[in-house]
One Martini backbone bead per residue (centre of mass of N, CA, C, O) as a GRO file, in nm:
protein
  248
    1MET     BB    1  -4.835   1.192  33.935
    2LYS     BB    2  -4.529   1.201  33.737
    3LEU     BB    3  -4.317   1.476  33.684
    4VAL     BB    4  -4.048   1.537  33.449
    5PHE     BB    5  -3.778   1.780  33.460
    6GLY     BB    6  -3.525   1.746  33.295
    7LYS     BB    7  -3.220   1.588  33.341
    8LYS     BB    8  -3.248   1.598  33.685
    9ALA     BB    9  -3.525   1.564  33.795
   10LEU     BB   10  -3.810   1.731  33.841
   11ALA     BB   11  -4.026   1.604  34.077
   12LEU     BB   12  -4.387   1.604  34.052
   13VAL     BB   13  -4.622   1.509  34.296
   14THR     BB   14  -4.961   1.462  34.183
   15ALA     BB   15  -5.313   1.453  34.166
   16ALA     BB   16  -5.367   1.762  34.073
   17CYS     BB   17  -5.215   2.011  33.966
   18ALA     BB   18  -5.371   2.282  34.072
   19ALA     BB   19  -5.518   2.119  34.339
   20SER     BB   20  -5.287   2.011  34.488
   21THR     BB   21  -5.159   1.853  34.818
   22SER     BB   22  -4.925   1.713  34.745
   23ALA     BB   23  -4.624   1.619  34.722
   24VAL     BB   24  -4.307   1.780  34.637
   25GLY     BB   25  -4.032   1.675  34.435
   26PHE     BB   26  -3.682   1.775  34.419
   27ALA     BB   27  -3.379   1.694  34.284
   28ALA     BB   28  -3.325   1.914  34.039
   29TRP     BB   29  -3.318   2.208  33.864
   30TYR     BB   30  -2.992   2.257  33.819
   31VAL     BB   31  -2.706   2.149  33.618
   32SER     BB   32  -2.420   2.268  33.454
   33GLY     BB   33  -2.166   2.161  33.505
   34PRO     BB   34  -1.884   2.237  33.397
   35SER     BB   35  -1.726   2.505  33.392
   36GLU     BB   36  -1.633   2.781  33.193
   37TYR     BB   37  -1.316   2.908  33.078
   38SER     BB   38  -1.177   3.242  32.993
   39PHE     BB   39  -0.837   3.293  32.911
   40SER     BB   40  -0.717   3.606  32.769
   41GLY     BB   41  -0.415   3.676  32.880
   42ASN     BB   42  -0.241   3.566  32.612
   43VAL     BB   43  -0.313   3.815  32.459
   44GLN     BB   44  -0.217   4.039  32.240
   45ILE     BB   45  -0.176   4.388  32.328
   46GLU     BB   46  -0.153   4.693  32.274
   47ASP     BB   47   0.075   4.837  32.515
   48VAL     BB   48   0.151   4.570  32.634
   49ILE     BB   49   0.385   4.430  32.831
   50GLY     BB   50   0.388   4.169  32.693
   51ASN     BB   51   0.247   3.900  32.859
   52ILE     BB   52  -0.039   3.753  32.978
   53ALA     BB   53  -0.009   3.472  33.105
   54ASN     BB   54  -0.055   3.221  33.298
   55VAL     BB   55  -0.358   3.050  33.421
   56GLU     BB   56  -0.388   2.847  33.701
   57ILE     BB   57  -0.544   2.564  33.840
   58GLY     BB   58  -0.626   2.377  34.071
   59GLU     BB   59  -0.656   2.063  34.139
   60GLY     BB   60  -0.988   1.987  34.025
   61GLN     BB   61  -1.130   2.284  33.997
   62GLU     BB   62  -1.259   2.245  33.700
   63LEU     BB   63  -1.520   2.063  33.824
   64GLN     BB   64  -1.696   2.274  33.900
   65SER     BB   65  -2.036   2.374  34.009
   66VAL     BB   66  -2.333   2.532  33.938
   67ARG     BB   67  -2.618   2.503  34.177
   68TYR     BB   68  -2.972   2.539  34.139
   69THR     BB   69  -3.082   2.373  34.410
   70ALA     BB   70  -3.132   2.188  34.662
   71PRO     BB   71  -3.116   2.179  34.985
   72GLU     BB   72  -3.031   1.984  35.247
   73GLU     BB   73  -3.300   2.036  35.411
   74ALA     BB   74  -3.485   1.882  35.178
   75ILE     BB   75  -3.399   1.603  35.249
   76ASN     BB   76  -3.639   1.418  35.348
   77SER     BB   77  -3.836   1.632  35.520
   78GLY     BB   78  -4.168   1.573  35.512
   79THR     BB   79  -4.271   1.769  35.320
   80TRP     BB   80  -4.424   1.891  35.037
   81LEU     BB   81  -4.122   1.990  35.000
   82TYR     BB   82  -3.875   1.786  34.848
   83SER     BB   83  -3.576   1.575  34.850
   84ASP     BB   84  -3.408   1.290  34.655
   85THR     BB   85  -3.124   1.367  34.668
   86ASP     BB   86  -2.800   1.414  34.681
   87VAL     BB   87  -2.566   1.599  34.833
   88GLU     BB   88  -2.388   1.638  34.567
   89GLU     BB   89  -2.667   1.788  34.429
   90CYS     BB   90  -2.676   2.025  34.578
   91GLU     BB   91  -2.642   2.325  34.645
   92ASN     BB   92  -2.404   2.545  34.448
   93LEU     BB   93  -2.270   2.895  34.493
   94THR     BB   94  -1.958   2.809  34.538
   95LEU     BB   95  -1.636   2.919  34.433
   96VAL     BB   96  -1.295   2.775  34.446
   97TYR     BB   97  -0.969   2.920  34.373
   98ASN     BB   98  -0.626   2.839  34.277
   99PHE     BB   99  -0.422   3.076  34.156
  100THR     BB  100  -0.162   3.086  33.896
  101PHE     BB  101   0.078   3.332  33.807
  102THR     BB  102   0.260   3.364  33.498
  103GLY     BB  103   0.453   3.592  33.313
  104VAL     BB  104   0.453   3.855  33.465
  105THR     BB  105   0.493   4.189  33.431
  106SER     BB  106   0.575   4.491  33.481
  107SER     BB  107   0.276   4.664  33.537
  108SER     BB  108   0.067   4.463  33.530
  109ALA     BB  109  -0.287   4.416  33.423
  110PHE     BB  110  -0.616   4.274  33.519
  111THR     BB  111  -0.925   4.148  33.471
  112MET     BB  112  -1.206   3.996  33.649
  113ALA     BB  113  -1.481   3.805  33.516
  114VAL     BB  114  -1.832   3.724  33.544
  115SER     BB  115  -2.039   3.488  33.356
  116ALA     BB  116  -2.322   3.411  33.145
  117VAL     BB  117  -2.424   3.140  32.918
  118ASP     BB  118  -2.686   3.125  32.678
  119SER     BB  119  -2.800   2.874  32.444
  120LYS     BB  120  -3.066   3.002  32.419
  121SER     BB  121  -3.346   3.077  32.172
  122GLY     BB  122  -3.678   3.143  32.200
  123VAL     BB  123  -3.776   2.993  32.451
  124MET     BB  124  -4.077   2.843  32.559
  125PHE     BB  125  -4.294   2.839  32.841
  126GLU     BB  126  -4.518   2.576  32.943
  127SER     BB  127  -4.748   2.542  33.165
  128GLN     BB  128  -4.876   2.281  33.406
  129PHE     BB  129  -5.031   2.513  33.623
  130GLY     BB  130  -5.167   2.774  33.464
  131GLY     BB  131  -4.960   2.943  33.358
  132ALA     BB  132  -4.777   3.137  33.174
  133THR     BB  133  -4.651   3.202  32.869
  134ARG     BB  134  -4.286   3.211  32.845
  135GLU     BB  135  -3.977   3.304  32.849
  136ALA     BB  136  -3.675   3.098  32.865
  137SER     BB  137  -3.420   3.263  33.052
  138TYR     BB  138  -3.168   3.403  33.215
  139SER     BB  139  -3.264   3.700  33.197
  140ALA     BB  140  -3.550   3.642  33.305
  141ALA     BB  141  -3.463   3.545  33.589
  142VAL     BB  142  -3.328   3.810  33.665
  143GLU     BB  143  -3.568   4.010  33.614
  144ALA     BB  144  -3.759   3.848  33.826
  145GLY     BB  145  -3.564   3.778  34.090
  146TYR     BB  146  -3.448   3.474  34.118
  147ILE     BB  147  -3.164   3.588  34.032
  148VAL     BB  148  -2.833   3.676  34.025
  149ASP     BB  149  -2.617   3.797  33.837
  150ALA     BB  150  -2.302   3.687  33.764
  151SER     BB  151  -2.167   3.978  33.746
  152GLU     BB  152  -2.265   4.009  34.076
  153ALA     BB  153  -2.077   3.842  34.209
  154SER     BB  154  -1.908   3.757  34.481
  155ILE     BB  155  -1.562   3.866  34.556
  156GLU     BB  156  -1.283   3.693  34.700
  157VAL     BB  157  -0.937   3.781  34.793
  158ASP     BB  158  -0.639   3.584  34.861
  159LEU     BB  159  -0.274   3.684  34.908
  160SER     BB  160  -0.108   3.527  35.146
  161ALA     BB  161   0.073   3.312  34.972
  162ASN     BB  162   0.273   3.521  34.929
  163SER     BB  163   0.614   3.583  35.003
  164GLU     BB  164   0.551   3.880  34.910
  165LYS     BB  165   0.466   4.192  34.966
  166GLY     BB  166   0.309   4.392  34.712
  167GLU     BB  167   0.320   4.217  34.427
  168ILE     BB  168   0.004   4.181  34.474
  169SER     BB  169  -0.323   4.301  34.365
  170TYR     BB  170  -0.673   4.382  34.462
  171SER     BB  171  -0.969   4.532  34.329
  172THR     BB  172  -1.300   4.548  34.432
  173SER     BB  173  -1.419   4.785  34.253
  174ASP     BB  174  -1.282   4.664  33.948
  175GLY     BB  175  -1.133   4.378  33.927
  176VAL     BB  176  -0.808   4.424  33.973
  177PHE     BB  177  -0.500   4.303  33.878
  178SER     BB  178  -0.171   4.358  34.023
  179PHE     BB  179   0.186   4.395  33.931
  180SER     BB  180   0.547   4.404  33.960
  181GLY     BB  181   0.739   4.152  33.839
  182ALA     BB  182   0.933   4.006  34.071
  183LEU     BB  183   0.784   3.742  34.035
  184GLU     BB  184   0.727   3.423  33.905
  185GLU     BB  185   0.491   3.383  34.122
  186TYR     BB  186   0.136   3.395  34.175
  187PHE     BB  187  -0.122   3.410  34.435
  188ALA     BB  188  -0.485   3.313  34.443
  189THR     BB  189  -0.773   3.313  34.640
  190VAL     BB  190  -1.096   3.249  34.495
  191THR     BB  191  -1.426   3.365  34.583
  192ILE     BB  192  -1.743   3.271  34.444
  193GLN     BB  193  -2.074   3.425  34.490
  194PHE     BB  194  -2.376   3.326  34.442
  195SER     BB  195  -2.743   3.402  34.384
  196TRP     BB  196  -3.031   3.448  34.474
  197GLY     BB  197  -3.305   3.642  34.476
  198GLU     BB  198  -3.504   3.884  34.611
  199ILE     BB  199  -3.777   3.720  34.613
  200PHE     BB  200  -3.605   3.507  34.822
  201GLY     BB  201  -3.393   3.662  35.001
  202TYR     BB  202  -3.128   3.517  34.877
  203GLU     BB  203  -3.258   3.232  34.887
  204ASN     BB  204  -3.382   2.946  34.880
  205PRO     BB  205  -3.704   2.864  34.777
  206TYR     BB  206  -3.771   2.660  34.996
  207PHE     BB  207  -3.807   2.878  35.231
  208THR     BB  208  -4.062   3.009  35.092
  209TYR     BB  209  -4.248   2.730  35.030
  210VAL     BB  210  -4.266   2.511  35.266
  211GLY     BB  211  -4.516   2.670  35.432
  212LEU     BB  212  -4.729   2.597  35.245
  213THR     BB  213  -5.105   2.520  35.227
  214ASP     BB  214  -5.210   2.615  34.971
  215ALA     BB  215  -5.285   2.477  34.671
  216GLU     BB  216  -5.240   2.720  34.477
  217GLU     BB  217  -4.964   2.808  34.594
  218ARG     BB  218  -4.821   2.540  34.533
  219ALA     BB  219  -4.864   2.546  34.229
  220ALA     BB  220  -4.711   2.813  34.184
  221ALA     BB  221  -4.443   2.715  34.296
  222ALA     BB  222  -4.402   2.482  34.096
  223ASP     BB  223  -4.402   2.665  33.848
  224THR     BB  224  -4.153   2.831  33.925
  225LEU     BB  225  -3.949   2.598  33.939
  226ASP     BB  226  -3.993   2.510  33.648
  227TYR     BB  227  -3.908   2.779  33.519
  228ILE     BB  228  -3.622   2.800  33.629
  229ALA     BB  229  -3.520   2.542  33.497
  230ALA     BB  230  -3.567   2.647  33.205
  231CYS     BB  231  -3.383   2.899  33.225
  232LEU     BB  232  -3.106   2.724  33.319
  233GLU     BB  233  -3.089   2.557  33.083
  234GLY     BB  234  -2.762   2.552  32.940
  235VAL     BB  235  -2.601   2.706  33.141
  236THR     BB  236  -2.297   2.889  33.165
  237TYR     BB  237  -1.969   2.970  33.306
  238SER     BB  238  -1.741   3.255  33.331
  239ILE     BB  239  -1.385   3.329  33.350
  240THR     BB  240  -1.235   3.645  33.279
  241PHE     BB  241  -0.928   3.765  33.138
  242GLU     BB  242  -0.820   4.113  33.102
  243PRO     BB  243  -0.617   4.322  32.973
  244ILE     BB  244  -0.438   4.618  33.053
  245VAL     BB  245  -0.336   4.902  32.949
  246ASN     BB  246  -0.040   5.057  32.964
  247GLN     BB  247   0.013   5.388  33.111
  248GLY     BB  248   0.346   5.398  33.177
   0.00000   0.00000   0.00000
């Protein structure tokens, strides 16, 4: 029996759902498509000097996707849990952007935040492997420890491309970019790292489940992967810039 879940075909090949020892193949648990970005820095806010102007992305970088999918190690691995997907559709939890900031005035500052937007509401997941019926949502996946919330993604910022030192800074503690206003353009390479959750040791579930030999444990693992796919279906991600009121 071949069961296909979601748009990107999570294919579970089983002889009998709950008792099966057959191989299980997953092509992709979830592919978000192009991430959505909300740059609110052009909005006038009282007491901010001038506008927080344009935030531009490097060419082609707007097409990046967050993919909680199979790792490359799973492709045709020969194990009970394998992937028949292409490398291009494998897991991608790292986003890299070359941002160019223009129109920034002296003493300007703004925060950069990462978030996930779930378009589902009240969707219930009905297990095909004997598991419980439960709500399928992004927040449920986070609460269960399957993934780390997008707001807690690791962010690294490289400012070395700027021609003058000290004109732009970034605070890792509160996610704030600050500017002197002396340069016409500022540059930042930003790396955003998403993560699987604590229950999987912050790694792809493949590495937790691939060594299972018990039929019931394999069925439970397949149920969990199916549930994660349902939770993440339709979720998009946003990077949002918010101006900070000038206190000076």
